[in-house]
Coordinates of C-alpha atoms in Angstrom, one line a residue:
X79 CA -19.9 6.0 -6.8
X80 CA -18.7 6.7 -2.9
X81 CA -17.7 10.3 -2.4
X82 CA -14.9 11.3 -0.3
X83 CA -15.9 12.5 3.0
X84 CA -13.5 15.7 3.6
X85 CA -13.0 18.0 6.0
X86 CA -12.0 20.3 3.1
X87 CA -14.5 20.1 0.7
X88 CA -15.9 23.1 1.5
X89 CA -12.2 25.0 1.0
X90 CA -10.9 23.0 -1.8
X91 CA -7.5 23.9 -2.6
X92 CA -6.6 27.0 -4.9
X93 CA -6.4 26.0 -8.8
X94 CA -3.9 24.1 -9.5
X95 CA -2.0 22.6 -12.6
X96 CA -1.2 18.8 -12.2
X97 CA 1.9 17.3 -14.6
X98 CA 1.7 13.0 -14.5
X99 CA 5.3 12.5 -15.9
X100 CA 4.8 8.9 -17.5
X101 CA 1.6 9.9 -19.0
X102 CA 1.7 7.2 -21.3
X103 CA 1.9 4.5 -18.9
X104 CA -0.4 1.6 -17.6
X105 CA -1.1 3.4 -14.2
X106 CA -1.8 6.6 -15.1
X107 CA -4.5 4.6 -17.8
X108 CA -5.2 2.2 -15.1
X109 CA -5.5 4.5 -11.9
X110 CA -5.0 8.3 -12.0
X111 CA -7.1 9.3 -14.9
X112 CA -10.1 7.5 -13.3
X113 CA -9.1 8.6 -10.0
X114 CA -9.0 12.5 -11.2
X115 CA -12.1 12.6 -13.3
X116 CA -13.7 11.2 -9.8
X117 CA -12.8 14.3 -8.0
X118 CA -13.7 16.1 -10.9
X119 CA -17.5 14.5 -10.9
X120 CA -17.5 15.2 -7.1
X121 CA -16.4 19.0 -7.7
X122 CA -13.1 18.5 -5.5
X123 CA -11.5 20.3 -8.2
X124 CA -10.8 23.7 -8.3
X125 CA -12.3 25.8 -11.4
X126 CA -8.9 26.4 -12.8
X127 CA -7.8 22.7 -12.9
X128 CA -5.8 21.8 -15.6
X129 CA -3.8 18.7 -16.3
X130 CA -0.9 18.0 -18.2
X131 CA 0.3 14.7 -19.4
X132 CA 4.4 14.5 -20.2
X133 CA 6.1 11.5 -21.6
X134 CA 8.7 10.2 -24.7
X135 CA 5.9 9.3 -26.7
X136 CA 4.7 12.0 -29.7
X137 CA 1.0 12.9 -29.5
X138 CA -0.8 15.8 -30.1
X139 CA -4.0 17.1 -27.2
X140 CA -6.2 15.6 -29.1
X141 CA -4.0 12.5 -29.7
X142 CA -3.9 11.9 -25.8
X143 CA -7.5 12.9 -25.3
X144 CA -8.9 10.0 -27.4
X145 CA -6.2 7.5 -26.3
X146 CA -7.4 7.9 -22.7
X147 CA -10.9 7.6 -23.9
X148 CA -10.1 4.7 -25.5
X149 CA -8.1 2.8 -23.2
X150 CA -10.2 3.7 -20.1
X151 CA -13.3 2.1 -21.1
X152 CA -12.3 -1.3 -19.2
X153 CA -11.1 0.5 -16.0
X154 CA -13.4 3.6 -16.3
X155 CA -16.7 2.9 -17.6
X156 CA -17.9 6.6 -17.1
X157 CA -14.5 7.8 -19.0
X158 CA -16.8 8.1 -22.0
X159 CA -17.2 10.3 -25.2
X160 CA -21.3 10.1 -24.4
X161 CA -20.8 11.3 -20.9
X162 CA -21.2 14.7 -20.3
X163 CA -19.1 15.0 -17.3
X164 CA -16.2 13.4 -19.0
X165 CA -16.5 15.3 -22.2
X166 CA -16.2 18.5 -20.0
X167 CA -13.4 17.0 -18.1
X168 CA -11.3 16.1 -21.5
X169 CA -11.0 20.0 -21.9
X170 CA -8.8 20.4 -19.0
X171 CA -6.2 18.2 -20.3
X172 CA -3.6 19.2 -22.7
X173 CA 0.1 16.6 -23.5
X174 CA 3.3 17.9 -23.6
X175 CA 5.9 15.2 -25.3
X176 CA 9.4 15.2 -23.9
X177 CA 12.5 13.5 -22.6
X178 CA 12.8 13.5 -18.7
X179 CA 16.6 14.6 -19.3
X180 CA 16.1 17.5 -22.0
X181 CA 16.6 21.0 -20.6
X182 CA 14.5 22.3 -23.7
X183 CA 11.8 20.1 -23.1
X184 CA 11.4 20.6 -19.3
X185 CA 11.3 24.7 -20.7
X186 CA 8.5 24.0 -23.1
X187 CA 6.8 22.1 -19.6
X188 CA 7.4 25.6 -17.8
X189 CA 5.7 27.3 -20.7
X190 CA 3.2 25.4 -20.4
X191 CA 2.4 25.4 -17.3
X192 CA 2.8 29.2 -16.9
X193 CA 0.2 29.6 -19.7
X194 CA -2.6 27.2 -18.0
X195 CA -3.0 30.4 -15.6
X196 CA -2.1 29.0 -12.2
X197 CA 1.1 29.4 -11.0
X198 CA 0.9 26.5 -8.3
X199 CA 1.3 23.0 -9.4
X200 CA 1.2 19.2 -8.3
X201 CA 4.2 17.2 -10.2
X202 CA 3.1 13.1 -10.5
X203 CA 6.0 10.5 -11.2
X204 CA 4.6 7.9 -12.5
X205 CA 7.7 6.3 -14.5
X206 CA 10.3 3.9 -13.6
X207 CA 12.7 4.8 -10.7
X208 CA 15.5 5.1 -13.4
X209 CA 14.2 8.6 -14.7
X210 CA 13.5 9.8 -11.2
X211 CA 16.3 11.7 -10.7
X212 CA 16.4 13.1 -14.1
X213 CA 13.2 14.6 -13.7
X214 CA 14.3 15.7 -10.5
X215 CA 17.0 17.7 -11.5
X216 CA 15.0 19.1 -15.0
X217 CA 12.4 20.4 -12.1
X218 CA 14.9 22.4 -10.5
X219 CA 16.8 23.2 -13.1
X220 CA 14.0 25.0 -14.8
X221 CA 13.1 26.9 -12.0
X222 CA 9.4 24.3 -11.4
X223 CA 10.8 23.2 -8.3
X224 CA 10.4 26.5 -6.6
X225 CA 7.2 27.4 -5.0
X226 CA 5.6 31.0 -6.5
X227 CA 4.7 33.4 -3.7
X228 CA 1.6 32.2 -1.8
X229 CA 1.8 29.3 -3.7
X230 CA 3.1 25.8 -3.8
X231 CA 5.1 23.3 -5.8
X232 CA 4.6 19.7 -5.0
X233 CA 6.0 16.4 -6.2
X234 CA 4.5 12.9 -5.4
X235 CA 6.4 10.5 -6.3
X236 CA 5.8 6.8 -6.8
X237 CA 7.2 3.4 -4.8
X238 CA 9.8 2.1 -4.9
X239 CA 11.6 4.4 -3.5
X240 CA 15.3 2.9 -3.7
X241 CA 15.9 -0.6 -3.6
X242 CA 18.1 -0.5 -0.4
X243 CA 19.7 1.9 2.5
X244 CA 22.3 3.0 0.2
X245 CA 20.5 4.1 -2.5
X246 CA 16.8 5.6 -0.6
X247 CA 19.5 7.8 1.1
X248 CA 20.7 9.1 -2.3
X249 CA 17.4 9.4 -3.8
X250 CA 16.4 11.5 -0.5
X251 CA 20.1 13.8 -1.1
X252 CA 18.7 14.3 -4.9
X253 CA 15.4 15.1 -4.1
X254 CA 15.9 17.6 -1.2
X255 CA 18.6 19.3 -3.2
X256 CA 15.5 20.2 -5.4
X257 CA 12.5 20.6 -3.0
X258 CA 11.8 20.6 0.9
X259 CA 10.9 17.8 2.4
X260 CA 7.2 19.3 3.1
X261 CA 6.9 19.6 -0.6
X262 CA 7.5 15.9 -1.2
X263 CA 4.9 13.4 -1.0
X264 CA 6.0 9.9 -0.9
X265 CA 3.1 8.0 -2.4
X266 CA 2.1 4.4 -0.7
X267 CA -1.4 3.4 -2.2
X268 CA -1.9 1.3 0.6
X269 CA -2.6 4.1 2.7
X270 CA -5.3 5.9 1.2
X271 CA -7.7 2.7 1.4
X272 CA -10.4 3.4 3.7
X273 CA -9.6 -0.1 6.0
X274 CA -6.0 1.8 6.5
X275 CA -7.3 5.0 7.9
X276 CA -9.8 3.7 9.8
X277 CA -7.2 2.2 11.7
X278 CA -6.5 5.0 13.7
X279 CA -9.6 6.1 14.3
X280 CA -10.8 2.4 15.3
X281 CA -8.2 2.5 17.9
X282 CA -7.7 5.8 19.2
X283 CA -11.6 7.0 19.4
X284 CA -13.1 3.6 20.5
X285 CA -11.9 3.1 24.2
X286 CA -13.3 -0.4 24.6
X287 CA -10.1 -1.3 22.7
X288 CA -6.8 1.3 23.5
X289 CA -6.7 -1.0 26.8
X290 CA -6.2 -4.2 25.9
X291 CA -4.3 -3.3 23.2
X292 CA -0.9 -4.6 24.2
X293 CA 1.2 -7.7 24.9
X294 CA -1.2 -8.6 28.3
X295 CA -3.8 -9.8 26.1
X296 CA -2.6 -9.9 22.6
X297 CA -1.0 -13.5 21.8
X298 CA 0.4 -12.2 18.1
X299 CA -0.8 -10.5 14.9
X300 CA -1.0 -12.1 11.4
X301 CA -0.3 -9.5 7.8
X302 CA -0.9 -11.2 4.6
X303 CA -1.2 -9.5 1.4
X304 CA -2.1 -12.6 -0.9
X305 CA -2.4 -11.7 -4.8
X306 CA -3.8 -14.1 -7.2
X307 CA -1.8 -12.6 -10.6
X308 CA 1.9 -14.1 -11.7
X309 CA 4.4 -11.7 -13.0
X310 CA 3.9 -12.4 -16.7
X311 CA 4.6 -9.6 -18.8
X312 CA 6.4 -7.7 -16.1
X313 CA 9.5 -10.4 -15.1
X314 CA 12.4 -8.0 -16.0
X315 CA 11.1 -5.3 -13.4
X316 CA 9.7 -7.5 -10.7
X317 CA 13.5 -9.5 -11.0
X318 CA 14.9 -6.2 -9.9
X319 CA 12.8 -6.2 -6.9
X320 CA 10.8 -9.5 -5.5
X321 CA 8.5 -9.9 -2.6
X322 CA 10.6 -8.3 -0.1
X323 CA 11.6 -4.8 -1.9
X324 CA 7.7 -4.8 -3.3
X325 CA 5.7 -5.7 -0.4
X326 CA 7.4 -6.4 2.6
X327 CA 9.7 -2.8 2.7
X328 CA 6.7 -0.6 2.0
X329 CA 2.9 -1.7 2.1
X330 CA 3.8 -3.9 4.7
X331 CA 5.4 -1.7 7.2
X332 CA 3.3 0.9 7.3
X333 CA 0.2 -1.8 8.2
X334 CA 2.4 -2.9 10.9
X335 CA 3.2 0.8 12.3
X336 CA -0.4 1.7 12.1
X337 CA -1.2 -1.2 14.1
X338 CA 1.3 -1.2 16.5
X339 CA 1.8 3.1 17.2
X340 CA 1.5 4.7 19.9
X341 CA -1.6 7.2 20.3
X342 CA 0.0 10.5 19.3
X343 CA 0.1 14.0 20.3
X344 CA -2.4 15.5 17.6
X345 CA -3.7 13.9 14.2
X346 CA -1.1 16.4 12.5
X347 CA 0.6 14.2 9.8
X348 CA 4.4 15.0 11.3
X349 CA 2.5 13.6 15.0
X350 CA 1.5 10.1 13.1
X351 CA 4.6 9.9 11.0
X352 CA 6.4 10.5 13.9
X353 CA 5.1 7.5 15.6
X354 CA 5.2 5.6 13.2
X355 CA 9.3 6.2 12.8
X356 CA 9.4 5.2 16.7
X357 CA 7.8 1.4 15.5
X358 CA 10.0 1.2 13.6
X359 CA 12.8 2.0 15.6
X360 CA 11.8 -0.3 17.9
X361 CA 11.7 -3.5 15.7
X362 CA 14.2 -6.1 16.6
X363 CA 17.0 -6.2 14.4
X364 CA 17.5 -9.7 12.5
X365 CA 21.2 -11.0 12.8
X366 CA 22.1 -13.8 9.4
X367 CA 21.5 -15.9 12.0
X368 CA 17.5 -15.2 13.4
X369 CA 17.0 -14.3 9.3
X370 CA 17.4 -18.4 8.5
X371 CA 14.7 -18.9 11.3
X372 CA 12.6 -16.0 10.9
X373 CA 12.7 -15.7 6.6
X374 CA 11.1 -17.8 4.1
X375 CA 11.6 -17.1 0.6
X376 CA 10.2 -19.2 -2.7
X377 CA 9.4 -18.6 -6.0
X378 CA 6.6 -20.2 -7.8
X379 CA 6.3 -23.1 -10.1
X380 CA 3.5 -24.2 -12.5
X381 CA 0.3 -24.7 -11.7
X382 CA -3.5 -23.5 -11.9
X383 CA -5.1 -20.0 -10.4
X384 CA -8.6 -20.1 -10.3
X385 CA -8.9 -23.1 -13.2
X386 CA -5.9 -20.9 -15.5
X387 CA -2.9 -22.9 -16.3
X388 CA 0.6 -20.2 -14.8
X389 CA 3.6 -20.9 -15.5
X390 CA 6.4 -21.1 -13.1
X391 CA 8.2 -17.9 -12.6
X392 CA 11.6 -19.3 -14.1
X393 CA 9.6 -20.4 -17.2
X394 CA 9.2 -16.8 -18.7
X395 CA 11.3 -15.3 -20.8
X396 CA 11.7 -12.0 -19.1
X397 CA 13.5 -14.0 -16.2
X398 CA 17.0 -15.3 -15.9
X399 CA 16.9 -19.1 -15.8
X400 CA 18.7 -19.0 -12.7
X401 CA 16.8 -16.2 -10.5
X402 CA 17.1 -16.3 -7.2
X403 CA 14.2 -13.3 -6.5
X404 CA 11.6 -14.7 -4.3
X405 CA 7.8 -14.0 -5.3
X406 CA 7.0 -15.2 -1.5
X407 CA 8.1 -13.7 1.6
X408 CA 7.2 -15.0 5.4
X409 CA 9.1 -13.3 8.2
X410 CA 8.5 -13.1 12.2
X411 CA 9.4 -9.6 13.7
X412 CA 9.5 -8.7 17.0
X413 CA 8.8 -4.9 18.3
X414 CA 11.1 -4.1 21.9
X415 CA 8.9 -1.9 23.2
X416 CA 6.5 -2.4 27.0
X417 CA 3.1 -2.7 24.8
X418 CA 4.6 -5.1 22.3
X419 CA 7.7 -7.1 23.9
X420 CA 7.6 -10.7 23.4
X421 CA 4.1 -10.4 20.7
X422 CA 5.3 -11.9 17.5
X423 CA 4.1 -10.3 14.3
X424 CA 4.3 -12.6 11.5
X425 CA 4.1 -10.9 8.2
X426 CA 3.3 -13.3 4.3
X427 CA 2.8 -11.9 0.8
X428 CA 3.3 -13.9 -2.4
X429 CA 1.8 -14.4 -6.4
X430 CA -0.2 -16.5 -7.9
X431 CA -1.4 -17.5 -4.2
X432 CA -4.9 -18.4 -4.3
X433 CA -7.2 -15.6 -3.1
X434 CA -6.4 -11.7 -3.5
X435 CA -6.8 -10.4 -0.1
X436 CA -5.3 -8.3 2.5
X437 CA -6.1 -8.5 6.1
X438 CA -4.7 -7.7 9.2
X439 CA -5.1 -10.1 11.8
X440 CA -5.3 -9.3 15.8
X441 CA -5.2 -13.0 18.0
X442 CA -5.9 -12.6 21.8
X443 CA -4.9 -14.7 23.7
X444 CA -6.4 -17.7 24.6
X445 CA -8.7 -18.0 27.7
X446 CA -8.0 -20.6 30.5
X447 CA -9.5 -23.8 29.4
X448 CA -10.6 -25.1 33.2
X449 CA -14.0 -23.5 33.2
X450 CA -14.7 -24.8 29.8
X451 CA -12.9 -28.4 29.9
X452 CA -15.1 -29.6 26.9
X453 CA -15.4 -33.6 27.1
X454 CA -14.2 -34.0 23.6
X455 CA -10.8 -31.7 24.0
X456 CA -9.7 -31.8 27.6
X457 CA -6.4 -30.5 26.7
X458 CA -6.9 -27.6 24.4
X459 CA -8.5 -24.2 24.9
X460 CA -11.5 -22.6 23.4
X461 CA -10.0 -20.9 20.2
X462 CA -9.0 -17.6 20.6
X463 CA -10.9 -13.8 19.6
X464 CA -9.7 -12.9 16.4
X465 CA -10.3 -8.9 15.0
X466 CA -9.7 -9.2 11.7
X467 CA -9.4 -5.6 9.5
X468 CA -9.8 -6.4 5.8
X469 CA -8.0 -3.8 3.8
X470 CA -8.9 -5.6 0.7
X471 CA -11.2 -6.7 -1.1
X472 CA -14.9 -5.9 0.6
X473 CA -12.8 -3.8 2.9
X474 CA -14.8 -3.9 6.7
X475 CA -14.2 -5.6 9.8
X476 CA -15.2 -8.9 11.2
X477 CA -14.5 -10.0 15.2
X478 CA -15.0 -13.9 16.1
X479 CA -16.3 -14.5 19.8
X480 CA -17.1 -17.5 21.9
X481 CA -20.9 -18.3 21.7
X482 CA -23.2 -21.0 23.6
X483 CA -25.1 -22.9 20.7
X484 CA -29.2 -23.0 21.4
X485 CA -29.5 -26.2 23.6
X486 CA -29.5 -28.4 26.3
X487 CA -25.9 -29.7 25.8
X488 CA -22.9 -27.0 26.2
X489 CA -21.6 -26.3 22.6
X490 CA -19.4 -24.2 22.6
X491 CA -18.6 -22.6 18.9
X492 CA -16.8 -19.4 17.4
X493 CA -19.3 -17.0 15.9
X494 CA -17.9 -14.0 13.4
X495 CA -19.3 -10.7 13.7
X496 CA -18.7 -8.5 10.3
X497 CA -19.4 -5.0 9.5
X498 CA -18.5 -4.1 6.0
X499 CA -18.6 -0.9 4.5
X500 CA -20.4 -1.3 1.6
X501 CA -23.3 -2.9 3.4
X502 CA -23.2 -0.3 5.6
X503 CA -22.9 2.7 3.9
X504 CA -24.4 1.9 0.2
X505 CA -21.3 1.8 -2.0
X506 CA -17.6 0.9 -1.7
X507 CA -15.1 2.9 -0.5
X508 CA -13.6 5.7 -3.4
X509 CA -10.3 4.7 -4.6
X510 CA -6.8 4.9 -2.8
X511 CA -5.6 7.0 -5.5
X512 CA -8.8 9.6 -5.1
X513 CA -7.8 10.4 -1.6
X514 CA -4.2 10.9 -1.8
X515 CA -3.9 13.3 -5.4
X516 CA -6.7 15.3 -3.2
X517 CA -4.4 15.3 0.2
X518 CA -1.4 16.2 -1.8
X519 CA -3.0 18.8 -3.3
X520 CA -4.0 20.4 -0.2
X521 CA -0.6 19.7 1.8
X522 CA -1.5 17.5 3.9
X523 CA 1.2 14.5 4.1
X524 CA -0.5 12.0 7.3
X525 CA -1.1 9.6 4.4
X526 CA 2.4 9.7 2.9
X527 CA 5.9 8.7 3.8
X528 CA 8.3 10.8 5.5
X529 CA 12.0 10.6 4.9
X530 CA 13.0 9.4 7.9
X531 CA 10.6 6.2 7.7
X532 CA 11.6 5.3 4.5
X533 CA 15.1 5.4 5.5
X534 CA 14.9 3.6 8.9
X535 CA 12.4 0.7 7.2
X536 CA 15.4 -0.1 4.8
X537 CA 17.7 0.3 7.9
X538 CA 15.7 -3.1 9.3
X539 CA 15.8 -4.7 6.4
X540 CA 19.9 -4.2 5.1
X541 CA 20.4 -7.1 6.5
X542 CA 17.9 -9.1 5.4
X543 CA 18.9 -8.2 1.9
X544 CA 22.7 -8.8 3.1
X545 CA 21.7 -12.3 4.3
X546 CA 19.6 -13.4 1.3
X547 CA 22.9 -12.0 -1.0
X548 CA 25.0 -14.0 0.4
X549 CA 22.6 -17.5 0.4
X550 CA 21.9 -16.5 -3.5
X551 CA 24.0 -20.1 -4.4
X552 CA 21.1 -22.1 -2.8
X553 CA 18.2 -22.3 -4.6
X554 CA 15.1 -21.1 -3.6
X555 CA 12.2 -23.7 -2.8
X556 CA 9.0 -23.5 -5.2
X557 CA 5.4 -23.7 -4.3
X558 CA 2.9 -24.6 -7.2
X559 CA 0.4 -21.1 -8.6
X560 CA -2.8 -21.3 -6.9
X561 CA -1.2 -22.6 -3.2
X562 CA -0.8 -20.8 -0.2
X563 CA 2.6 -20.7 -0.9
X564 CA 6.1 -23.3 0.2
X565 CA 5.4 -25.6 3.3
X566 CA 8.2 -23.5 5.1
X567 CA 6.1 -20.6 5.3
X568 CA 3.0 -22.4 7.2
X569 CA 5.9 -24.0 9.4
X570 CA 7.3 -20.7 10.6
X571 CA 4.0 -19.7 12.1
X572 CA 3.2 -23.9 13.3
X573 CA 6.4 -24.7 14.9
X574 CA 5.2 -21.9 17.7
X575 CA 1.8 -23.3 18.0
X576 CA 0.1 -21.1 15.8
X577 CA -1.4 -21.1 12.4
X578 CA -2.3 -19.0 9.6
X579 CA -5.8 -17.4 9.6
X580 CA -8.0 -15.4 7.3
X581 CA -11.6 -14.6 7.3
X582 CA -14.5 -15.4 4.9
X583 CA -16.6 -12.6 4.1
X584 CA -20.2 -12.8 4.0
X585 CA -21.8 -12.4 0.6
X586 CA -24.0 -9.9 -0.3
X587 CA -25.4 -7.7 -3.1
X588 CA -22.4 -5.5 -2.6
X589 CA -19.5 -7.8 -1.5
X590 CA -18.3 -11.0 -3.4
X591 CA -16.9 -13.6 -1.4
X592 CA -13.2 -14.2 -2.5
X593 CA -12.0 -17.4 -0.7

């Protein structure tokens, strides 16, 4: 197990309480349990820990105690009854059944809380957006909203937040009527993996890099989130949202501001977040008529991931026959700024593709092919440096360069240099989820969203959403599971002379190849 490296292990934060609102759910099973009972094992809990699940469902302590025990063997295999660690660590969790719009139960929540012997606590919305505001307003209502002296009341809550401008501005009204903004953490998973963070310190404290940084020697920059999984079992959600309001609007973004940010101030969170706002600020805005040229959207058909037969996404019956809610997305996106005018970022993310993988992709630009006018391709240049930054999976690095092959002829080839982390430092990064409960419970929000950004990322994209409204008569093209997704999307990238590009990652004991 990797331990989080922390400037504030050593002053851990004062004893807490933390209430997962959806306690019941998949990704509290899935992610947060395991994520907590990892701090726990690392002792980045204070003494006075205690956590509280609250959802509709009836259950007893002991009711919830066993049912995470039980449902966490396949993601936890240390959640155990036979480990001693986790047998201590099920006596700091205690289940409080209630509606998120019940007055009476968000009093009993109080009660509870007040009786765990900390005052301060860490609220986790881990529900549906329809129950956010409820929650909301039974936190202020009941008085949990409001910080005790010398103490704190935070809320993290969970993406998406809104579905548009319109309605992320009302969420933000309901939210701040409750609690200040530094009290809210806007959660983005994304951002707590380790490839994420090290973004900023692989720009800003490495100088070799900072100057070439820009749009002298930078030809364009290539984001793909690919995932392998359909939407089976979870069509009448993802209908509501697609690629766009999923991927693109959130995770997406923020790769792209880290990436493309100025260096700030101070590694305070409001000096990166404040960057990161002026990125986005500077993005071109798409008319109807660049989001024809600069959008595709498609929705899979049937076909085979990794030798499994998937249906296409109109064939399940949690989706309207005639859905026009792309599970692609390509776009090109320009940022009007001097480092960055005139560099196109090009931006994919779609199911049932054939590899999971994120990466970010840096292309320089190539070099002049007359000292190297190989025989065999007069007219083309040597293929460009590529630094690629794997966010996921086998997160690392990798850089290809231009080598001479051992020889008397001149062979030319491109060679890739990797650096991974678990072959460098024994053991794979801790979970995303680890570092951000433990940053939110210490106050610092670098690695969450501000206000502001969320607001001005749906800004860009209104009319996007606008534009793909109005073309919702046309249908949608299809790609079969288990392709890179519609011919469009590798035309968007082609037609400028470019082409998509991801890396292959070396095996080893501690990183499985994926493509």
């Amino acid at each position: 197990m990797a331990e989080i490296s922390h400037s504030n292990v050593n002053n851990p934060a004062p004893d807490y309480t933390l209430v997962i609102f959806g306690a019941s759910g998949d990704l509290t099973q899935r992610k947060l349990i395991p994520a907590v009972f990892s701090l726990f094992r690392q002792n980045l809990l204070p003494p006075g820990f205690r956590l509280i699940g609250y959802a509709r469902s009836e259950m007893t302590d002991q009711q919830f105690r066993t049912r995470l025990t039980e449902s966490l063997t396949e993601h936890c295999p240390d959640c155990s009854s036979e480990n001693p660690a986790w047998k201590k660590f099920i006596d700091c969790i205690s289940y409080c059944p209630g509606q998120y719009d019940s007055p009476d139960n968000f009093a009993q929540l109080a009660q509870r809380i007040h009786s765990s012997g900390s005052a301060n606590v860490l609220f986790y919305l881990s529900t549906p957006p329809s129950v956010f505001v409820p929650i909301i307003q039974g936190l202020a209502d009941s008085g949990l909203s409001k910080p005790p002296q010398n103490g704190f009341a935070r809320i993290i809550i969970e993406k998406p937040f809104g579905r548009d401008l319109a309605s992320a501005q009302e969420l933000n009204q309901h939210i701040r009527r409750a609690f200040r903004e530094e009290q809210i953490f806007r959660i983005d998973h994304y951002l707590g993996k380790e490839t994420v963070q090290n973004l900023l310190v692989f720009r800003f404290a490495n100088s070799i890099f900072e100057p070439i940084w820009n749009n002298k020697y930078i030809d364009h920059v290539q984001i793909t989130v690919a995932e392998t999984v359909d939407v089976a079992g979870r069509g009448s959600y993802y209908d509501q949202s697609g690629a766009l309001r999923d991927m693109l609007q959130n995770h997406m973004m923020h790769l792209l501001c880290l990436v493309a940010m100025e260096p700030p101030h101070s590694l305070k969170a409001d000096a990166i977040r404040d960057e990161k706002v002026q990125v986005l600020r500077s993005l071109q805005p798409l008319t109807p008529e660049s989001v024809d040229s600069s959008l595709i959207r498609a929705q899979y058909s049937a076909g085979k991931v990794k030798g499994h037969h998937v249906p296409g996404y109109l064939e399940l019956e949690d989706v309207p026959n005639d859905s026009k809610t792309e599970t692609f997305a390509a776009i090109k996106m320009f940022i009007d700024n001097w480092r960055w005018s005139e560099v196109p970022f090009y931006l994919r993310t779609g199911k049932t593709l054939p590899a999971r993988v994120t990466e970010i992709g840096i292309h320089f630009k190539s070099v002049p092919h007359v000292l190297f006018n190989l025989p065999d391709a007069p007219a083309s240049p040597l293929p460009p440096n590529v630094l690629t930054l794997r966010i996921q999976p086998n997160e690392g690095m990798s850089l290809r360069f231009q080598v001479k092959v051992p020889g008397a002829a001149d062979d030319i080839q491109p060679l890739t240099m990797n650096f991974g982390y678990a072959d460098a430092f024994g053991d794979k990064p801790p979970e995303a989820y680890e570092r951000l409960i433990l940053e939110a419970a210490e106050g610092d929000a670098t690695l969450f969203t501000r206000s502001d950004e969320v607001e001005t990322a749906w800004e860009f994209f209104a009319p996007v959403l606008q534009c793909c409204n109005q073309n919702n008569s046309k249908p949608l093209p299809s790609y079969p599971a288990g392709s890179w997704g519609p011919a469009a999307g590798d035309e968007l990238i082609e037609r400028d002379g470019r082409e998509w590009y991801l890396t292959r990652r070396p095996v080893s004991p501690k990183a499985v190849e994926s493509l």
